[in-house]
PDB file of C-alpha atoms in Angstrom:
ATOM      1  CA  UNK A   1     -89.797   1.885 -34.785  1.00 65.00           C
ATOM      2  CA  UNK A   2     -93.646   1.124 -34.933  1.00 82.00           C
ATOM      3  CA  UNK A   3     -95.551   1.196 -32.074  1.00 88.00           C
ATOM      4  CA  UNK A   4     -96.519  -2.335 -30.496  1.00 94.00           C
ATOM      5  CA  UNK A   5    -100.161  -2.781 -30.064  1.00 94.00           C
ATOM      6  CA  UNK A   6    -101.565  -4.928 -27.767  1.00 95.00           C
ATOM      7  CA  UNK A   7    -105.375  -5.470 -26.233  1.00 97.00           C
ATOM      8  CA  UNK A   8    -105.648  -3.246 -22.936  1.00 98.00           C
ATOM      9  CA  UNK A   9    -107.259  -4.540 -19.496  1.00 97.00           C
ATOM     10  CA  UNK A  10    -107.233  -3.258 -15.711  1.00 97.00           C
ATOM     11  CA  UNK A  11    -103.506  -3.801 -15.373  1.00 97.00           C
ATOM     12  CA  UNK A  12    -103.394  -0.685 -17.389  1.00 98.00           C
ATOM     13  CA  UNK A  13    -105.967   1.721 -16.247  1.00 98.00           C
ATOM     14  CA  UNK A  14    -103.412   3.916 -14.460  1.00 98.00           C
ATOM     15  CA  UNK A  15    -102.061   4.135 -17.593  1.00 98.00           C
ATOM     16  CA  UNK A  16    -105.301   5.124 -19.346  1.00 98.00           C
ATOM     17  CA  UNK A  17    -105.584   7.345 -16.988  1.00 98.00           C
ATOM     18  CA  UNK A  18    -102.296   8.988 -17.628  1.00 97.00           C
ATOM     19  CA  UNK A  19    -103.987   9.514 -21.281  1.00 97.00           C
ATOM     20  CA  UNK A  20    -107.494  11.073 -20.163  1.00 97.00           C
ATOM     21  CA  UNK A  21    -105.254  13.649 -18.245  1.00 96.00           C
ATOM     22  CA  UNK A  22    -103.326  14.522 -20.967  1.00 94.00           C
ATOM     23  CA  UNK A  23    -106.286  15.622 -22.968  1.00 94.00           C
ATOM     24  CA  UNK A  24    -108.077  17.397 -20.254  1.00 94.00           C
ATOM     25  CA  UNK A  25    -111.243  14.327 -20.582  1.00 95.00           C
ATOM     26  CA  UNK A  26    -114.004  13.619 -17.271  1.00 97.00           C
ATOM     27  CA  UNK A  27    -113.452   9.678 -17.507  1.00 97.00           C
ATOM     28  CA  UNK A  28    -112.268   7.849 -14.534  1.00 98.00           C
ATOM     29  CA  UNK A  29    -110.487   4.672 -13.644  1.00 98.00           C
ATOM     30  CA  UNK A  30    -114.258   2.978 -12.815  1.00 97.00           C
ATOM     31  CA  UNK A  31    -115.190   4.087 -16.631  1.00 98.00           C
ATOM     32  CA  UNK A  32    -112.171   2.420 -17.686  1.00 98.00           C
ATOM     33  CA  UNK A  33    -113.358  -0.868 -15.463  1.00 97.00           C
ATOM     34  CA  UNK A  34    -117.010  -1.305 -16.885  1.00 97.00           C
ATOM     35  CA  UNK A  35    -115.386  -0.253 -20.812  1.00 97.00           C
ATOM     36  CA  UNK A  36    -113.420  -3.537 -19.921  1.00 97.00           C
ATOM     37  CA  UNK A  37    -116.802  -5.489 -18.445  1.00 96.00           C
ATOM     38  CA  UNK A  38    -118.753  -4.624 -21.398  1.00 96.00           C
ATOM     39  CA  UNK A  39    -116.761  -4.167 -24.445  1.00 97.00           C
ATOM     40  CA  UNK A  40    -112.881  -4.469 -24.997  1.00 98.00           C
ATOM     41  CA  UNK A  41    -109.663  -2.007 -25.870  1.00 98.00           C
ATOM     42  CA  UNK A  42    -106.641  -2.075 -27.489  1.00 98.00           C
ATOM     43  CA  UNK A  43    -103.938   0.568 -26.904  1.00 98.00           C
ATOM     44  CA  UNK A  44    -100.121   1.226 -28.544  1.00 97.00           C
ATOM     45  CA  UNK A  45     -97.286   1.276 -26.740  1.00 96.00           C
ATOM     46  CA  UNK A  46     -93.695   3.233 -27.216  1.00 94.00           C
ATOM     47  CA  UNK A  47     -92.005   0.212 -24.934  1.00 93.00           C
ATOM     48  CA  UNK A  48     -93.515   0.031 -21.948  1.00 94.00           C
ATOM     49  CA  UNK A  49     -95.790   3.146 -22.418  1.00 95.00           C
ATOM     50  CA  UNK A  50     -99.225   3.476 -23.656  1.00 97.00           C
ATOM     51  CA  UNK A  51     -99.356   6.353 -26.090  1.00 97.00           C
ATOM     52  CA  UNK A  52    -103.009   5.856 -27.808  1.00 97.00           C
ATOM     53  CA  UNK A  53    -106.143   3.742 -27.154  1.00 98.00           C
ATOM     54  CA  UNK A  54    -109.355   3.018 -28.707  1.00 97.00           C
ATOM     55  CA  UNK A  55    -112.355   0.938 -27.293  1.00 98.00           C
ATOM     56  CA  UNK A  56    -115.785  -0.252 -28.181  1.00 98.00           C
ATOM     57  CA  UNK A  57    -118.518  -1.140 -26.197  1.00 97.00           C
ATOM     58  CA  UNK A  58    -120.984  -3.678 -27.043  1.00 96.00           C
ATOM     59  CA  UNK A  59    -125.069  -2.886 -27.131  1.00 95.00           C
ATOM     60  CA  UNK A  60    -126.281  -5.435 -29.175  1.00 93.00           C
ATOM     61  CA  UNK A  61    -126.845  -4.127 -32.490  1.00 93.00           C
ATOM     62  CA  UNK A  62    -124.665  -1.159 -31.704  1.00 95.00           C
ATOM     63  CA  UNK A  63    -120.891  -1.247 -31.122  1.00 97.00           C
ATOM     64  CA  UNK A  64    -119.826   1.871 -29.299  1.00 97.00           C
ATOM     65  CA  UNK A  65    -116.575   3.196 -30.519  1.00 97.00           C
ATOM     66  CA  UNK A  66    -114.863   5.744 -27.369  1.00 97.00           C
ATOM     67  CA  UNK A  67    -111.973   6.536 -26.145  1.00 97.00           C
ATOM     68  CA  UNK A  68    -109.587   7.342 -28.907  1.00 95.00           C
ATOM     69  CA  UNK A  69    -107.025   9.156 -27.289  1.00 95.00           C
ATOM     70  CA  UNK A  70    -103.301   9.863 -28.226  1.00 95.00           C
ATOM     71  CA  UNK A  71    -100.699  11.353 -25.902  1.00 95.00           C
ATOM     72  CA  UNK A  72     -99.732  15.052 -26.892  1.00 92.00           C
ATOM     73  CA  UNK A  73     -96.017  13.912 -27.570  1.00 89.00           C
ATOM     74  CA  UNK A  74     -97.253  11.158 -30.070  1.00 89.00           C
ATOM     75  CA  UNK A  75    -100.146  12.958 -32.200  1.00 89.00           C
ATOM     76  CA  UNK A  76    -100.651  13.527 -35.953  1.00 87.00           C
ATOM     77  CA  UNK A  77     -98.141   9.787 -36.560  1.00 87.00           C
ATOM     78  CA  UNK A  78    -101.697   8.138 -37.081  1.00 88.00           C
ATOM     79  CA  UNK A  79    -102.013   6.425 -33.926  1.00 93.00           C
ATOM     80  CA  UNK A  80    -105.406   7.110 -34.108  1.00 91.00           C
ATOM     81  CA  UNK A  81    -106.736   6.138 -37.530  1.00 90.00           C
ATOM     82  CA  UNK A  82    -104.806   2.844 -36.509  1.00 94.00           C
ATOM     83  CA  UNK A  83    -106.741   2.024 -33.705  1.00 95.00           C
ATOM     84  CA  UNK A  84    -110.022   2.999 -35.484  1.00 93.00           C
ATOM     85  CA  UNK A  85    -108.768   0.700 -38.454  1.00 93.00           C
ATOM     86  CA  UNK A  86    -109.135  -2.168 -35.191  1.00 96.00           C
ATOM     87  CA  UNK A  87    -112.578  -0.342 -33.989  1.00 96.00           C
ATOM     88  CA  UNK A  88    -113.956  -0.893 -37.137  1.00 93.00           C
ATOM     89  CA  UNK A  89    -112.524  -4.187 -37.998  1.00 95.00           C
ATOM     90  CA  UNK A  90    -113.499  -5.726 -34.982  1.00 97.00           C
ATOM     91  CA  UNK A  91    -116.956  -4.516 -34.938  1.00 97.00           C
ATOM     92  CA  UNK A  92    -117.852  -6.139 -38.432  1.00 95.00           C
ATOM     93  CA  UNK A  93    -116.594  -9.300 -37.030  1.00 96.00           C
ATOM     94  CA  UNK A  94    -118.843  -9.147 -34.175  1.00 96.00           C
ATOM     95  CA  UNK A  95    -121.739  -7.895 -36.928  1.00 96.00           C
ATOM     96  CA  UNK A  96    -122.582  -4.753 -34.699  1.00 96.00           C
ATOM     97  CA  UNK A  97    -123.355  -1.643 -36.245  1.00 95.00           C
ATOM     98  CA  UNK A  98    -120.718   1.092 -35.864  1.00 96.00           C
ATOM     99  CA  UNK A  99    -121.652   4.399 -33.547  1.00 97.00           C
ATOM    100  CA  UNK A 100    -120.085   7.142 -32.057  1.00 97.00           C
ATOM    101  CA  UNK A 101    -120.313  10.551 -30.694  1.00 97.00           C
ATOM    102  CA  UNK A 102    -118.106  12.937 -32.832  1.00 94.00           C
ATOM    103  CA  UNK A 103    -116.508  16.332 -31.954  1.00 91.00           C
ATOM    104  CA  UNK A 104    -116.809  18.668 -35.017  1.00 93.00           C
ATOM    105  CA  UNK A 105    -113.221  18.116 -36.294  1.00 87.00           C
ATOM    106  CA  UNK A 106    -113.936  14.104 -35.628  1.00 87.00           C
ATOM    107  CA  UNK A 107    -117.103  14.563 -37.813  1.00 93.00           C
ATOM    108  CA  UNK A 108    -114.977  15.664 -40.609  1.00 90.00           C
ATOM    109  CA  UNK A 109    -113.045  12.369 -39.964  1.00 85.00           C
ATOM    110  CA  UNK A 110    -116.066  10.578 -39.780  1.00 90.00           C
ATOM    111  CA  UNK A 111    -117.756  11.631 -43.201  1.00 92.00           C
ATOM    112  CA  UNK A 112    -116.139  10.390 -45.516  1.00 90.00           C
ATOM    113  CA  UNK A 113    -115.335   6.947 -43.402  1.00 87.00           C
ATOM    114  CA  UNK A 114    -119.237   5.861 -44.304  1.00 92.00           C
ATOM    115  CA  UNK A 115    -120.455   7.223 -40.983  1.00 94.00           C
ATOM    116  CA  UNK A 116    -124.089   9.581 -41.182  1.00 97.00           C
ATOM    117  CA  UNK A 117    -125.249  11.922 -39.052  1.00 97.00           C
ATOM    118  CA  UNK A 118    -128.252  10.966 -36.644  1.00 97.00           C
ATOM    119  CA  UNK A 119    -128.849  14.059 -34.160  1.00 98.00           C
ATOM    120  CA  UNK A 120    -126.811  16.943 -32.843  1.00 98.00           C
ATOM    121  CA  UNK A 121    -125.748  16.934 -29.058  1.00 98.00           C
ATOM    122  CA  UNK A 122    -124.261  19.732 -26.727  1.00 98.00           C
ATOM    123  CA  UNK A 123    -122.504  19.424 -23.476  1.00 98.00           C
ATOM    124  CA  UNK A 124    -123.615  22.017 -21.506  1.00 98.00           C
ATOM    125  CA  UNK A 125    -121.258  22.381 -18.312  1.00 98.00           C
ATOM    126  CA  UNK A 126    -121.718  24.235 -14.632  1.00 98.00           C
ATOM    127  CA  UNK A 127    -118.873  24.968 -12.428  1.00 96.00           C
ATOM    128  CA  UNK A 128    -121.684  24.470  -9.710  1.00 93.00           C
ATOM    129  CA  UNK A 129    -125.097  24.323 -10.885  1.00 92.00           C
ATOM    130  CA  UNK A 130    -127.515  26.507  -8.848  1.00 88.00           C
ATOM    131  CA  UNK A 131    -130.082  24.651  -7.053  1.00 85.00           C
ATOM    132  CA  UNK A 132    -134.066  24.604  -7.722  1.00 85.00           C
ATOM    133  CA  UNK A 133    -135.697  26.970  -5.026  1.00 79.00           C
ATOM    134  CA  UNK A 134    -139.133  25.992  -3.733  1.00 72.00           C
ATOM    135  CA  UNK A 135    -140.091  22.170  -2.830  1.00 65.00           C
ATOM    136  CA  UNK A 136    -139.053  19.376  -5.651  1.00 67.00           C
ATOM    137  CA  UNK A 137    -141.915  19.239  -7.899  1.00 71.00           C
ATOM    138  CA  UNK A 138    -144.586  16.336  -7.130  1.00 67.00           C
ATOM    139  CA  UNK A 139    -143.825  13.416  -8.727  1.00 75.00           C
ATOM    140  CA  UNK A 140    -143.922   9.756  -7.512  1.00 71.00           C
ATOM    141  CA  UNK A 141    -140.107   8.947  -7.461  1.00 77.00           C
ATOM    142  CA  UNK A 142    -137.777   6.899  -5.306  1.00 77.00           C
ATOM    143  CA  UNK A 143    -134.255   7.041  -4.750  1.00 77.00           C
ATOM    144  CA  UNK A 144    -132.216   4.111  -5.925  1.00 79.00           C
ATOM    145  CA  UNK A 145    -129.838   2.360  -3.316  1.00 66.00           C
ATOM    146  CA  UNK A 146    -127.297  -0.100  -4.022  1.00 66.00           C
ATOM    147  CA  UNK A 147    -129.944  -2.696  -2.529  1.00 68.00           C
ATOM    148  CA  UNK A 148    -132.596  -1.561  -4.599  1.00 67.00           C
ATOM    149  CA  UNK A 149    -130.676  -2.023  -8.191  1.00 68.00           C
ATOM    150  CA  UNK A 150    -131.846  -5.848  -8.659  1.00 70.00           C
ATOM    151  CA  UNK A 151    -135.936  -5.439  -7.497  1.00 72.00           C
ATOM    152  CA  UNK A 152    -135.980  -1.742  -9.821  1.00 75.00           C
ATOM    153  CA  UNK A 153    -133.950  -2.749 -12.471  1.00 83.00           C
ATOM    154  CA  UNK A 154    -136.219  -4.415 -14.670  1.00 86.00           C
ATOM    155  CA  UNK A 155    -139.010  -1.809 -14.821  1.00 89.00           C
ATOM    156  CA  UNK A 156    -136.508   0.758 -15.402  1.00 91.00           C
ATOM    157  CA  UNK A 157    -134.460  -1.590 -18.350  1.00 93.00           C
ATOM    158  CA  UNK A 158    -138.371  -1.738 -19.752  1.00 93.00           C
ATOM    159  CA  UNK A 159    -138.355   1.980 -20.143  1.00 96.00           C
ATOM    160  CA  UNK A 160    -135.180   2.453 -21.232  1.00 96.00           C
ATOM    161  CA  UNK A 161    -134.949  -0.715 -24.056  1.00 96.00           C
ATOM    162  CA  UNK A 162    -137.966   2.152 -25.985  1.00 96.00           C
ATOM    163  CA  UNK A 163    -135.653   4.949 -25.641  1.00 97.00           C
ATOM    164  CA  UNK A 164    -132.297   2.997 -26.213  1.00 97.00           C
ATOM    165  CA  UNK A 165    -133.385   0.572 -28.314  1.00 94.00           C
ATOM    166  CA  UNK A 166    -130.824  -2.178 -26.847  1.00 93.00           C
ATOM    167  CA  UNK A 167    -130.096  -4.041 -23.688  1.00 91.00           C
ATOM    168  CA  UNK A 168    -127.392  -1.510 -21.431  1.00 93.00           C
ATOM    169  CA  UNK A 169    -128.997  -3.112 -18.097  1.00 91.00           C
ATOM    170  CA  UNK A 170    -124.948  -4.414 -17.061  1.00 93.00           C
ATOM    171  CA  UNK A 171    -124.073  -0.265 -17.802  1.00 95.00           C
ATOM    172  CA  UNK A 172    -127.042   0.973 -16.158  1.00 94.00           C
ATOM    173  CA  UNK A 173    -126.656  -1.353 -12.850  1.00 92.00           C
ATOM    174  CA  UNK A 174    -123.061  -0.222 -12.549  1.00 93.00           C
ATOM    175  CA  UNK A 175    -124.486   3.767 -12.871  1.00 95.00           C
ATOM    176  CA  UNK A 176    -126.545   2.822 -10.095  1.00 92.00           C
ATOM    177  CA  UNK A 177    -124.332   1.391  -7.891  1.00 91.00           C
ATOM    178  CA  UNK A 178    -121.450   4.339  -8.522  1.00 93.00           C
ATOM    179  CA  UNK A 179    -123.926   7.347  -7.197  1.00 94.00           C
ATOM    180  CA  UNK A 180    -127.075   5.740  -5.610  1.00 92.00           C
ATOM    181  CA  UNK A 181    -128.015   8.960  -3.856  1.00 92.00           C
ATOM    182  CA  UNK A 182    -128.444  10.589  -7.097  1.00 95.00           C
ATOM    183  CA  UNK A 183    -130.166   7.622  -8.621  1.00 95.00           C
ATOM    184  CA  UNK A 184    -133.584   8.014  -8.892  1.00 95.00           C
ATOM    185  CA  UNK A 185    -136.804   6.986 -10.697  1.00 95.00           C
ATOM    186  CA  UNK A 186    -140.084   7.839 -11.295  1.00 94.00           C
ATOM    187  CA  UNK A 187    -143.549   5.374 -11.593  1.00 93.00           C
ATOM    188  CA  UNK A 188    -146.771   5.879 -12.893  1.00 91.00           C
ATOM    189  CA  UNK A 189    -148.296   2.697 -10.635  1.00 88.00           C
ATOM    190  CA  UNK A 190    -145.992  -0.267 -11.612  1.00 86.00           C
ATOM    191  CA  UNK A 191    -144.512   1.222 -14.609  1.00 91.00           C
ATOM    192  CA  UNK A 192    -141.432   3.090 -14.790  1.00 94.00           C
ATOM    193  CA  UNK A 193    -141.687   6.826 -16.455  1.00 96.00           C
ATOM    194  CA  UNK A 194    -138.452   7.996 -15.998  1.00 97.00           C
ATOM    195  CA  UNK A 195    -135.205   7.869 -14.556  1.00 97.00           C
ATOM    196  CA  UNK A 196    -132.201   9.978 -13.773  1.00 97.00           C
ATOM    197  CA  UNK A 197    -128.173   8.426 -12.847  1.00 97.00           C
ATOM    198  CA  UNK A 198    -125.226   9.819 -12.797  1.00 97.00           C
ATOM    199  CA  UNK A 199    -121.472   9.359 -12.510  1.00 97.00           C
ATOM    200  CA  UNK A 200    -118.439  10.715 -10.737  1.00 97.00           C
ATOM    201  CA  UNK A 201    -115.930  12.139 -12.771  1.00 97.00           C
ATOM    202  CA  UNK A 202    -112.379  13.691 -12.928  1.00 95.00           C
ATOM    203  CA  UNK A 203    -113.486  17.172 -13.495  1.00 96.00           C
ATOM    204  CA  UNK A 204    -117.130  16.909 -13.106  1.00 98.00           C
ATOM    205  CA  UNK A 205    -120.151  15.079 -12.010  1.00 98.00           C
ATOM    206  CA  UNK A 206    -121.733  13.705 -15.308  1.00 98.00           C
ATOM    207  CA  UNK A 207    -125.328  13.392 -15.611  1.00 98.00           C
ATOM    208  CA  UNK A 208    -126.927  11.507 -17.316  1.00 97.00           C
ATOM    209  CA  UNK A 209    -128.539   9.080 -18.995  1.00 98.00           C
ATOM    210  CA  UNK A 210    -131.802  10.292 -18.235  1.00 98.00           C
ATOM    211  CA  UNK A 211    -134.748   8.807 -19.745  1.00 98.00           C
ATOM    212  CA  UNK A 212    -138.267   9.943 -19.121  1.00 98.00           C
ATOM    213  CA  UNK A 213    -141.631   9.593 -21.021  1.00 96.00           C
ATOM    214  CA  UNK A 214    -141.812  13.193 -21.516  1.00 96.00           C
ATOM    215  CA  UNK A 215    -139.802  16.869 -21.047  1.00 96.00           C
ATOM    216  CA  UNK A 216    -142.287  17.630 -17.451  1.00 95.00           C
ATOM    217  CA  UNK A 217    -140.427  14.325 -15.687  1.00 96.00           C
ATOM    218  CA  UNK A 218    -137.662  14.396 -16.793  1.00 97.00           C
ATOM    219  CA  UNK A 219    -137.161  17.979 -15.497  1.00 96.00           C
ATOM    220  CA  UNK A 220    -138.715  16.918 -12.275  1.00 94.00           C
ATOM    221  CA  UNK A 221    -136.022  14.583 -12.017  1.00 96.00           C
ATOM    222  CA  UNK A 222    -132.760  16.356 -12.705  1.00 96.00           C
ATOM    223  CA  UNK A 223    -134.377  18.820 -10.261  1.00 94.00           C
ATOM    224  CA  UNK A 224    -133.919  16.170  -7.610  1.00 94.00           C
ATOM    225  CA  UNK A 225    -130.083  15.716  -8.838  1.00 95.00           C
ATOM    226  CA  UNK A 226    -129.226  18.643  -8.986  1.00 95.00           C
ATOM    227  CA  UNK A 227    -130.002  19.387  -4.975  1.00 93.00           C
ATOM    228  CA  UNK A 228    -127.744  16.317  -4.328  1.00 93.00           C
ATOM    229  CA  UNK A 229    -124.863  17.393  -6.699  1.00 94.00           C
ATOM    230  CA  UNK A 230    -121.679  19.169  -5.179  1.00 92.00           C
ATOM    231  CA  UNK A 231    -119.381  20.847  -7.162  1.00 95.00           C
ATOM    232  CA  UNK A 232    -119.044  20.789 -11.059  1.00 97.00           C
ATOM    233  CA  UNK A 233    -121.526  19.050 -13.489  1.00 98.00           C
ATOM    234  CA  UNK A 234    -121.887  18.185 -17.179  1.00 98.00           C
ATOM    235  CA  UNK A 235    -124.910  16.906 -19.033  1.00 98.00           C
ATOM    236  CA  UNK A 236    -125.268  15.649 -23.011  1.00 98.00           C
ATOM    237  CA  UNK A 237    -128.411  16.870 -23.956  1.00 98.00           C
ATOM    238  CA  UNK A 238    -130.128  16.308 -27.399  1.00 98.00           C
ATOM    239  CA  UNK A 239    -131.026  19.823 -28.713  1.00 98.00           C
ATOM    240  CA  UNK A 240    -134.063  18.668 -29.504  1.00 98.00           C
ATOM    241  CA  UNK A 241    -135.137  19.606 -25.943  1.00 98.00           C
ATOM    242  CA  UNK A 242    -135.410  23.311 -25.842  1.00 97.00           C
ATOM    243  CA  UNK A 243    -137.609  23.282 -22.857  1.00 97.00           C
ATOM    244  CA  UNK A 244    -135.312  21.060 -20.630  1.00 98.00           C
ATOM    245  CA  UNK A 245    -132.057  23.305 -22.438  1.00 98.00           C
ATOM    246  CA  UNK A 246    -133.718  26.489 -21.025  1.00 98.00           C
ATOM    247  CA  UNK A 247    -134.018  25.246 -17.341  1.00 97.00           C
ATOM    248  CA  UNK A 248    -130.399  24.104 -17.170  1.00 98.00           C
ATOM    249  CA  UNK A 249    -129.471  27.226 -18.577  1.00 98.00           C
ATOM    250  CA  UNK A 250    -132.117  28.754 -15.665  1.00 96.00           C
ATOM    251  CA  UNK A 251    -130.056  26.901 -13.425  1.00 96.00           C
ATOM    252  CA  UNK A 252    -126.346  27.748 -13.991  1.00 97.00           C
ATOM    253  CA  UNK A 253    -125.170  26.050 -16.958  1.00 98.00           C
ATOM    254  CA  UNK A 254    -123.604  26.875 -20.134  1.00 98.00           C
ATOM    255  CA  UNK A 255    -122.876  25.204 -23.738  1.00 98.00           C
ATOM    256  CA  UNK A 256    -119.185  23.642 -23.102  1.00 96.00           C
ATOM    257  CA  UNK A 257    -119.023  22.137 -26.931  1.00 95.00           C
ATOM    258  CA  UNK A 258    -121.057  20.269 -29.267  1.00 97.00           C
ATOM    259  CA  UNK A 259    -121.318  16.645 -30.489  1.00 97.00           C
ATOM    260  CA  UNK A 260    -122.790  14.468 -33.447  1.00 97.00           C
ATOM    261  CA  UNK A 261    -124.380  11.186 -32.468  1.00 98.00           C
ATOM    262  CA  UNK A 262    -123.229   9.265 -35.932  1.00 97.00           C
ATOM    263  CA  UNK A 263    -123.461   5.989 -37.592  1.00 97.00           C
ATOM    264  CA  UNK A 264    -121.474   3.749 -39.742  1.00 95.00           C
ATOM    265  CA  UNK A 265    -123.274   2.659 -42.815  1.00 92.00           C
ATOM    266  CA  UNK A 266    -126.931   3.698 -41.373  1.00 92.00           C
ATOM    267  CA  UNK A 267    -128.465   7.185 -41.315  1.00 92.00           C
ATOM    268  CA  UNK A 268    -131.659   6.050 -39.529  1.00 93.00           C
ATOM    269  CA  UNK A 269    -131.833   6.123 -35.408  1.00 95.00           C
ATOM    270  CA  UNK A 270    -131.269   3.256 -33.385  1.00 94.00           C
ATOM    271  CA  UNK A 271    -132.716   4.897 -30.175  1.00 96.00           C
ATOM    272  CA  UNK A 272    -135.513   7.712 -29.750  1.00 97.00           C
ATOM    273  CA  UNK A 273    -134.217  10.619 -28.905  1.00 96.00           C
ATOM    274  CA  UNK A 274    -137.712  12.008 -27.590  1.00 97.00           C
ATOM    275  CA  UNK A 275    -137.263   9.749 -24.472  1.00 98.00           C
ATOM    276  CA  UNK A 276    -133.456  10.646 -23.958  1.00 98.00           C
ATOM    277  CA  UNK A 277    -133.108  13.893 -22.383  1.00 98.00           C
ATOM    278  CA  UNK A 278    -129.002  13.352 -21.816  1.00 98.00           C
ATOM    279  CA  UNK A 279    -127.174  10.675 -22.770  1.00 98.00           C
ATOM    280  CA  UNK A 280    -124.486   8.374 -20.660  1.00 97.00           C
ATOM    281  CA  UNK A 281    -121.608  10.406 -22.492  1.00 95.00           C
ATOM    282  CA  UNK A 282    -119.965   9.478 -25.428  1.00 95.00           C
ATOM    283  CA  UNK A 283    -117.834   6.875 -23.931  1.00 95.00           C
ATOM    284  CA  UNK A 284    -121.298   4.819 -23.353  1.00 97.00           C
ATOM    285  CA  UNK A 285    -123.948   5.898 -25.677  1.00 95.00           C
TER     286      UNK A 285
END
């Protein structure tokens, strides 16, 4: 019998969550949430059991595809190419371009599907990252609390609309509000030169996005985090930044696998990678 399919909302995040287990993934039930706020999912069920999902967030021109998980039990039956059949589909009805982060075996996938590679990625990983001796380096920062996010948001959505090239300030607000003492950004005057959030996760703290007008502040900054951080962290970092990939490695971490930022249809950039010195994670661009 085929598998029912069906769209997917918070009535069935313990049951997404049942998946991200499965395959050993860092997302958590809140990840699940703002996927929901922001974009929309669709799942297949065996009965009353989820046994794949897909989702796609929404950043006005891009459509994120994430998520595409199938249960151990229920892989290589093409659960998956289903549900990014409905990725796909949906996204040229809603006339947003196609993106995704790709594993090297998804990238062969990906290929010959019309997607083109943009930039490489690698998650580098620390079972607990060591922390920066000496004072924090000067830099005219301020942490973010959950009653700061409305009177700092807009300075740091100015910043981060030249990296991203989009509007994520729903995303970035909920980042905020999930770890404000890590939340943190830096000003030159009125203007906002950098910022660092981060998220809790199942296995790990994940870092990240950080955005900075250059490699010096956005070093500074993930400095800051990293004093705050307990336990295990990842980061996505573009390997364009050898500089910033040498001081994590300084500081306790290690390349956990790599990642291809691609595009559907479009081989050119939509955000500029020499302001983004680690991205939200693949499940939010």
């Amino acid at each position: 019998m085929a598998a029912s399919e069906r769209a997917l909302g918070e009535s069935d995040v313990d049951q997404c969550m049942h998946l991200v287990a499965g395959a050993g993934w860092n997302q958590t039930a809140n990840d699940w949430k703002t996927i929901f706020q922001i974009g929309e999912a669709r799942g297949l069920f065996n009965g009353d059991a989820l046994i794949a999902s897909a989702a796609i967030v929404r950043h006005d021109p891009i459509g994120w595809i994430c998520m595409v998980l199938v249960a151990p039990s229920e892989q290589r039956r093409g659960h998956a190419t289903r549900l990014l059949n409905w990725a796909g589909e949906r996204l040229k009805e809603l006339g947003l371009i196609a993106g995704l982060d790709a594993t090297p075996a998804g990238r062969t996938v990906y290929l010959p599907l019309g997607y083109h590679d943009i930039y490489p990625i690698t998650r580098l990983q620390a079972a607990t990252p060591l922390r920066p001796a000496g004072a924090p380096p000067a830099l005219a920062a301020r942490s973010i609390g959950v009653d700061d996010v409305d009177s700092v948001l807009g300075s740091i959505l100015a910043l981060d609309r030249r990296a991203f090239g989009a509007d994520r300030g729903e995303l970035l607000a909920s980042l905020i509000r999930r770890r404000p003492d890590i939340a943190t950004a830096a000003f030159d005057g009125d203007e906002c030169v950098g910022f660092v959030l981060a998220r809790e996760g199942l296995r790990a703290t994940q870092l990240g996005p950080v955005v900075a007008r250059d490699e010096d502040i956005a070093i500074a900054l993930l400095d800051g985090a990293l004093r705050k951080i307990e336990g295990a962290a990842f980061i996505d970092a573009p390997d364009r930044h050898q500089k910033l990939r040498a001081w994590l490695e300084a500081h306790g971490f290690t390349a956990q696998r790599p990642f291809m930022r691609m595009l559907r249809g479009s081989d050119r950039p939509f955000d500029d990678s020499s302001l983004i010195f680690a991205l939200t994670g693949p499940e939010f661009a």
